[in-house]
C-alpha cells in the first residue's frame, strides 16, 4: 500500500487567528501580530500575506511598518499576541483532523503544522486532490484558518514539497520519481533539518542546493558530520523511514522511560 502522508500547515497562523476572530479574510487583510502594542520597536510575530508582500514578515519591527508609504500602511491592523488563544485554535484544528484519521496517525509537529498518515483512505475520501480540498475547506469552515498541504510518501517529502511548493500553490505532491525535478533545485537552506550553521558548513564543501547534497559522496558527509550527514544525504533523495503512525500506548498515558541523556536536539 502506498504511504500517503499529508503535511498540513496553517497560513500565517497567529495572524490568521486574529483575522478569524474579526471575521476577516487573511488573504485580503493587512494585519500584524506584535509582541507589544505600546512599543514602537515591537517585534512582528506574524503577518498576513498582504503584509509579507510589502516586506513585513516575522522578525520585522513595528517601525518598519511606519516606513511604508502612507497608502500602504494606513489600513494596517495591529494585534497583540494571545498565545493561549492560538493554542486553543491549534487544538481545534487537530480535532478536525480526527475526522480524517485516528489519533495515532496524527503527529503534531508544531503549533501550526501537523503530519497525518492518510494511507488507505482513498475509498473514504477520494484521491489526493479531492481529500486535500476537503481538509482545507473543512478547517476553514470551522476555524477561519486557511491551510496549505504537502503530500508525499514519507514525512520528509511531504514537508519539503509543502515548504518549496505547497505554501505558494495551496497543495503540492511529490513522489520519489519527482525528487530531482521538484526538490533538488532548491537552495540548501530550504532543506528540512539544515539550520544556518549547517548551511555554512555545507556551502564550504561546495554544496549550495539540495541536489548538490544528494550528489555529494555519502561517506564524506558521514565522516564530517556523523549520522546527521548520512541522514541529510538520504533525505535529499527523499528517503525517510521515520514513522508517522505512533503506537497507541504512547498516546494514552503509558509509562515512559526517562531519557538517560540530554542532547542538543
Tab-separated table of C-alpha atoms in Angstrom:
chain	number	residue	atom	x	y	z
A	1	UNK	CA	0.000	0.000	0.000
A	2	UNK	CA	1.329	3.416	-0.969
A	3	UNK	CA	2.004	5.626	2.022
A	4	UNK	CA	0.051	8.843	1.874
A	5	UNK	CA	1.489	11.449	4.249
A	6	UNK	CA	-0.034	14.923	4.464
A	7	UNK	CA	1.909	17.821	5.982
A	8	UNK	CA	-0.704	20.434	6.883
A	9	UNK	CA	0.414	23.989	7.626
A	10	UNK	CA	-1.697	26.919	8.824
A	11	UNK	CA	-1.091	30.060	6.768
A	12	UNK	CA	0.468	32.869	8.860
A	13	UNK	CA	-1.084	31.141	11.842
A	14	UNK	CA	-1.117	33.828	14.555
A	15	UNK	CA	-2.197	36.489	12.069
A	16	UNK	CA	-4.873	34.201	10.603
A	17	UNK	CA	-6.221	33.542	14.115
A	18	UNK	CA	-6.604	37.282	14.685
A	19	UNK	CA	-8.289	37.712	11.293
A	20	UNK	CA	-10.675	34.846	12.050
A	21	UNK	CA	-11.571	36.435	15.387
A	22	UNK	CA	-12.506	39.607	13.462
A	23	UNK	CA	-14.257	37.645	10.660
A	24	UNK	CA	-11.738	38.929	8.117
A	25	UNK	CA	-10.040	37.151	5.219
A	26	UNK	CA	-6.288	36.874	5.964
A	27	UNK	CA	-5.508	36.886	2.240
A	28	UNK	CA	-7.129	40.313	1.877
A	29	UNK	CA	-6.381	41.897	5.263
A	30	UNK	CA	-3.276	43.812	6.281
A	31	UNK	CA	-2.701	42.642	9.850
A	32	UNK	CA	0.343	42.038	12.019
A	33	UNK	CA	0.683	40.375	15.402
A	34	UNK	CA	3.058	42.288	17.678
A	35	UNK	CA	4.886	41.353	20.845
A	36	UNK	CA	3.727	44.621	22.461
A	37	UNK	CA	1.224	47.182	21.188
A	38	UNK	CA	2.785	50.011	23.200
A	39	UNK	CA	6.328	49.649	21.870
A	40	UNK	CA	7.291	51.283	18.556
A	41	UNK	CA	10.109	48.746	18.273
A	42	UNK	CA	7.844	45.779	18.986
A	43	UNK	CA	8.657	42.544	17.207
A	44	UNK	CA	6.372	41.304	14.444
A	45	UNK	CA	5.452	37.740	15.409
A	46	UNK	CA	3.227	37.093	12.384
A	47	UNK	CA	1.929	38.936	9.340
A	48	UNK	CA	-0.792	38.199	6.819
A	49	UNK	CA	0.164	37.525	3.167
A	50	UNK	CA	-0.595	41.132	2.052
A	51	UNK	CA	1.857	42.404	4.675
A	52	UNK	CA	4.503	39.890	3.605
A	53	UNK	CA	4.162	41.198	0.059
A	54	UNK	CA	5.172	44.596	1.436
A	55	UNK	CA	8.259	43.103	3.074
A	56	UNK	CA	6.826	42.918	6.591
A	57	UNK	CA	7.263	39.421	7.993
A	58	UNK	CA	8.133	37.550	11.171
A	59	UNK	CA	11.147	39.219	12.751
A	60	UNK	CA	10.402	42.695	11.368
A	61	UNK	CA	9.892	45.614	13.763
A	62	UNK	CA	6.899	47.885	14.119
A	63	UNK	CA	8.888	50.904	12.925
A	64	UNK	CA	9.485	49.086	9.635
A	65	UNK	CA	5.747	49.403	9.005
A	66	UNK	CA	5.922	53.140	9.704
A	67	UNK	CA	8.452	53.436	6.884
A	68	UNK	CA	5.978	52.134	4.311
A	69	UNK	CA	4.164	54.667	2.078
A	70	UNK	CA	1.074	56.098	3.771
A	71	UNK	CA	-1.354	54.499	1.331
A	72	UNK	CA	0.165	51.079	2.146
A	73	UNK	CA	0.126	51.406	5.937
A	74	UNK	CA	-2.982	53.438	6.648
A	75	UNK	CA	-5.262	50.385	6.897
A	76	UNK	CA	-2.888	48.097	8.785
A	77	UNK	CA	-4.424	46.367	11.808
A	78	UNK	CA	-2.320	45.654	14.885
A	79	UNK	CA	-2.953	42.807	17.317
A	80	UNK	CA	-1.065	41.855	20.455
A	81	UNK	CA	-0.087	38.198	20.706
A	82	UNK	CA	-2.517	35.889	22.531
A	83	UNK	CA	-0.711	32.590	22.840
A	84	UNK	CA	-3.480	30.901	24.807
A	85	UNK	CA	-5.957	31.660	22.025
A	86	UNK	CA	-3.600	30.354	19.343
A	87	UNK	CA	-3.079	27.120	21.268
A	88	UNK	CA	-6.841	26.654	21.505
A	89	UNK	CA	-7.262	27.152	17.758
A	90	UNK	CA	-4.414	24.723	17.104
A	91	UNK	CA	-6.200	22.105	19.215
A	92	UNK	CA	-9.430	22.774	17.288
A	93	UNK	CA	-7.630	22.070	14.009
A	94	UNK	CA	-6.244	18.795	15.348
A	95	UNK	CA	-9.755	17.805	16.468
A	96	UNK	CA	-10.980	18.470	12.924
A	97	UNK	CA	-8.214	16.253	11.539
A	98	UNK	CA	-9.579	13.443	13.731
A	99	UNK	CA	-12.459	13.312	11.232
A	100	UNK	CA	-9.973	12.046	8.659
A	101	UNK	CA	-7.513	9.921	10.667
A	102	UNK	CA	-7.253	8.208	14.074
A	103	UNK	CA	-5.193	9.841	16.870
A	104	UNK	CA	-2.186	7.543	16.366
A	105	UNK	CA	-1.919	8.669	12.710
A	106	UNK	CA	-1.670	12.370	13.618
A	107	UNK	CA	1.660	13.868	14.661
A	108	UNK	CA	1.618	17.487	15.796
A	109	UNK	CA	4.925	18.893	14.554
A	110	UNK	CA	4.400	22.430	15.849
A	111	UNK	CA	1.580	24.770	16.845
A	112	UNK	CA	0.772	25.418	13.178
A	113	UNK	CA	1.965	22.270	11.417
A	114	UNK	CA	0.788	18.657	11.573
A	115	UNK	CA	1.735	15.415	9.831
A	116	UNK	CA	-1.104	12.991	9.097
A	117	UNK	CA	-0.843	9.463	7.693
A	118	UNK	CA	-3.851	9.019	5.405
A	119	UNK	CA	-2.685	5.828	3.729
A	120	UNK	CA	-5.521	3.593	2.577
A	121	UNK	CA	-8.263	6.225	2.866
A	122	UNK	CA	-8.924	6.589	-0.868
A	123	UNK	CA	-12.251	4.774	-0.671
A	124	UNK	CA	-13.380	7.003	2.174
A	125	UNK	CA	-12.236	10.401	0.925
A	126	UNK	CA	-11.199	10.036	-2.709
A	127	UNK	CA	-7.886	10.843	-4.394
A	128	UNK	CA	-5.241	13.256	-3.113
A	129	UNK	CA	-6.684	16.305	-4.855
A	130	UNK	CA	-10.187	15.714	-3.525
A	131	UNK	CA	-9.043	14.927	0.020
A	132	UNK	CA	-6.748	17.958	0.157
A	133	UNK	CA	-9.612	20.241	-0.927
A	134	UNK	CA	-11.898	18.609	1.646
A	135	UNK	CA	-9.429	19.099	4.501
A	136	UNK	CA	-8.739	22.712	3.544
A	137	UNK	CA	-12.418	23.614	3.210
A	138	UNK	CA	-13.365	21.837	6.448
A	139	UNK	CA	-10.656	23.511	8.517
A	140	UNK	CA	-11.514	26.919	7.066
A	141	UNK	CA	-15.256	26.453	7.586
A	142	UNK	CA	-14.927	25.650	11.281
A	143	UNK	CA	-11.969	27.844	12.273
A	144	UNK	CA	-11.485	30.509	9.576
A	145	UNK	CA	-7.852	29.409	9.251
A	146	UNK	CA	-6.528	28.705	5.721
A	147	UNK	CA	-4.125	25.779	5.440
A	148	UNK	CA	-1.701	24.567	2.791
A	149	UNK	CA	-0.797	20.922	2.259
A	150	UNK	CA	2.224	18.948	1.089
A	151	UNK	CA	1.675	15.305	0.107
A	152	UNK	CA	4.363	12.642	-0.146
A	153	UNK	CA	5.212	9.012	0.577
A	154	UNK	CA	7.009	9.922	3.820
A	155	UNK	CA	7.352	12.724	6.346
A	156	UNK	CA	10.393	14.349	4.738
A	157	UNK	CA	8.975	14.606	1.219
A	158	UNK	CA	5.605	15.826	2.490
A	159	UNK	CA	7.360	18.560	4.485
A	160	UNK	CA	9.785	19.530	1.721
A	161	UNK	CA	7.180	19.768	-1.040
A	162	UNK	CA	4.992	21.823	1.301
A	163	UNK	CA	7.780	24.309	2.040
A	164	UNK	CA	9.047	24.516	-1.535
A	165	UNK	CA	5.768	24.466	-3.471
A	166	UNK	CA	2.627	23.911	-1.398
A	167	UNK	CA	2.858	27.193	0.517
A	168	UNK	CA	2.696	29.005	-2.838
A	169	UNK	CA	0.127	26.864	-4.653
A	170	UNK	CA	-2.037	25.640	-1.758
A	171	UNK	CA	-1.461	21.934	-2.391
A	172	UNK	CA	1.591	20.125	-3.792
A	173	UNK	CA	2.606	16.480	-4.180
A	174	UNK	CA	5.994	14.825	-4.575
A	175	UNK	CA	6.749	11.154	-5.199
A	176	UNK	CA	10.207	9.601	-5.265
A	177	UNK	CA	10.447	9.953	-9.051
A	178	UNK	CA	9.734	13.703	-8.704
A	179	UNK	CA	12.567	14.448	-6.280
A	180	UNK	CA	15.174	15.561	-8.816
A	181	UNK	CA	12.676	17.874	-10.526
A	182	UNK	CA	10.825	19.339	-7.523
A	183	UNK	CA	13.332	19.164	-4.658
A	184	UNK	CA	16.898	19.216	-5.949
A	185	UNK	CA	16.909	22.745	-7.465
A	186	UNK	CA	16.090	24.341	-4.069
A	187	UNK	CA	18.846	26.131	-2.096
A	188	UNK	CA	20.389	24.086	0.692
A	189	UNK	CA	18.955	26.478	3.305
A	190	UNK	CA	15.490	25.157	2.416
A	191	UNK	CA	16.417	21.595	3.359
A	192	UNK	CA	14.446	20.320	6.342
A	193	UNK	CA	16.942	19.939	9.190
A	194	UNK	CA	19.555	22.340	7.803
A	195	UNK	CA	19.950	25.385	10.037
A	196	UNK	CA	22.063	28.482	9.465
A	197	UNK	CA	25.296	26.981	10.827
A	198	UNK	CA	24.914	23.690	8.989
A	199	UNK	CA	24.195	25.578	5.764
A	200	UNK	CA	27.507	27.438	6.152
A	201	UNK	CA	29.401	24.169	6.712
A	202	UNK	CA	27.787	22.595	3.645
A	203	UNK	CA	28.432	25.639	1.472
A	204	UNK	CA	32.116	25.442	2.371
A	205	UNK	CA	32.068	21.999	0.765
A	206	UNK	CA	30.524	23.420	-2.394
A	207	UNK	CA	27.008	22.275	-1.517
A	208	UNK	CA	24.617	25.099	-2.439
A	209	UNK	CA	21.471	23.203	-3.457
A	210	UNK	CA	19.682	20.102	-2.232
A	211	UNK	CA	20.768	18.461	-5.485
A	212	UNK	CA	24.413	19.221	-4.640
A	213	UNK	CA	23.866	17.485	-1.304
A	214	UNK	CA	22.317	14.437	-2.973
A	215	UNK	CA	25.259	14.115	-5.370
A	216	UNK	CA	27.932	14.561	-2.683
A	217	UNK	CA	29.756	11.382	-1.569
A	218	UNK	CA	27.842	9.804	1.294
A	219	UNK	CA	30.973	8.521	3.036
A	220	UNK	CA	32.480	12.029	3.153
A	221	UNK	CA	29.296	13.511	4.664
A	222	UNK	CA	29.221	10.725	7.243
A	223	UNK	CA	32.872	11.290	8.114
A	224	UNK	CA	32.424	15.049	8.526
A	225	UNK	CA	29.010	15.217	10.208
A	226	UNK	CA	28.377	11.722	11.539
A	227	UNK	CA	24.885	10.268	11.492
A	228	UNK	CA	23.385	13.697	10.716
A	229	UNK	CA	25.367	13.913	7.485
A	230	UNK	CA	24.185	10.492	6.345
A	231	UNK	CA	20.598	11.329	7.268
A	232	UNK	CA	20.668	14.584	5.298
A	233	UNK	CA	22.019	12.735	2.252
A	234	UNK	CA	19.172	10.211	2.403
A	235	UNK	CA	16.615	12.979	2.899
A	236	UNK	CA	17.980	14.786	-0.148
A	237	UNK	CA	16.973	11.709	-2.162
A	238	UNK	CA	13.557	11.569	-0.482
A	239	UNK	CA	14.439	8.530	1.633
A	240	UNK	CA	12.900	8.616	5.113
A	241	UNK	CA	11.889	5.762	7.401
A	242	UNK	CA	10.643	7.851	10.336
A	243	UNK	CA	7.135	6.798	11.423
A	244	UNK	CA	4.039	8.944	11.224
A	245	UNK	CA	1.751	6.467	12.952
A	246	UNK	CA	2.646	6.209	16.641
A	247	UNK	CA	1.962	3.253	18.945
A	248	UNK	CA	-1.420	3.833	20.644
A	249	UNK	CA	0.199	3.151	24.026
A	250	UNK	CA	2.258	6.331	23.603
A	251	UNK	CA	-0.897	8.457	23.361
A	252	UNK	CA	-2.880	7.391	26.389
A	253	UNK	CA	-0.716	7.758	29.452
A	254	UNK	CA	1.509	4.698	29.150
A	255	UNK	CA	4.542	4.964	31.419
A	256	UNK	CA	7.545	6.275	29.525
A	257	UNK	CA	11.189	5.562	30.244
A	258	UNK	CA	13.142	8.527	31.465
A	259	UNK	CA	15.824	9.641	28.995
A	260	UNK	CA	19.342	8.759	30.072
A	261	UNK	CA	20.980	11.665	28.281
A	262	UNK	CA	20.002	15.099	27.019
A	263	UNK	CA	21.274	16.264	23.649
A	264	UNK	CA	21.055	19.481	21.657
A	265	UNK	CA	18.062	18.147	19.670
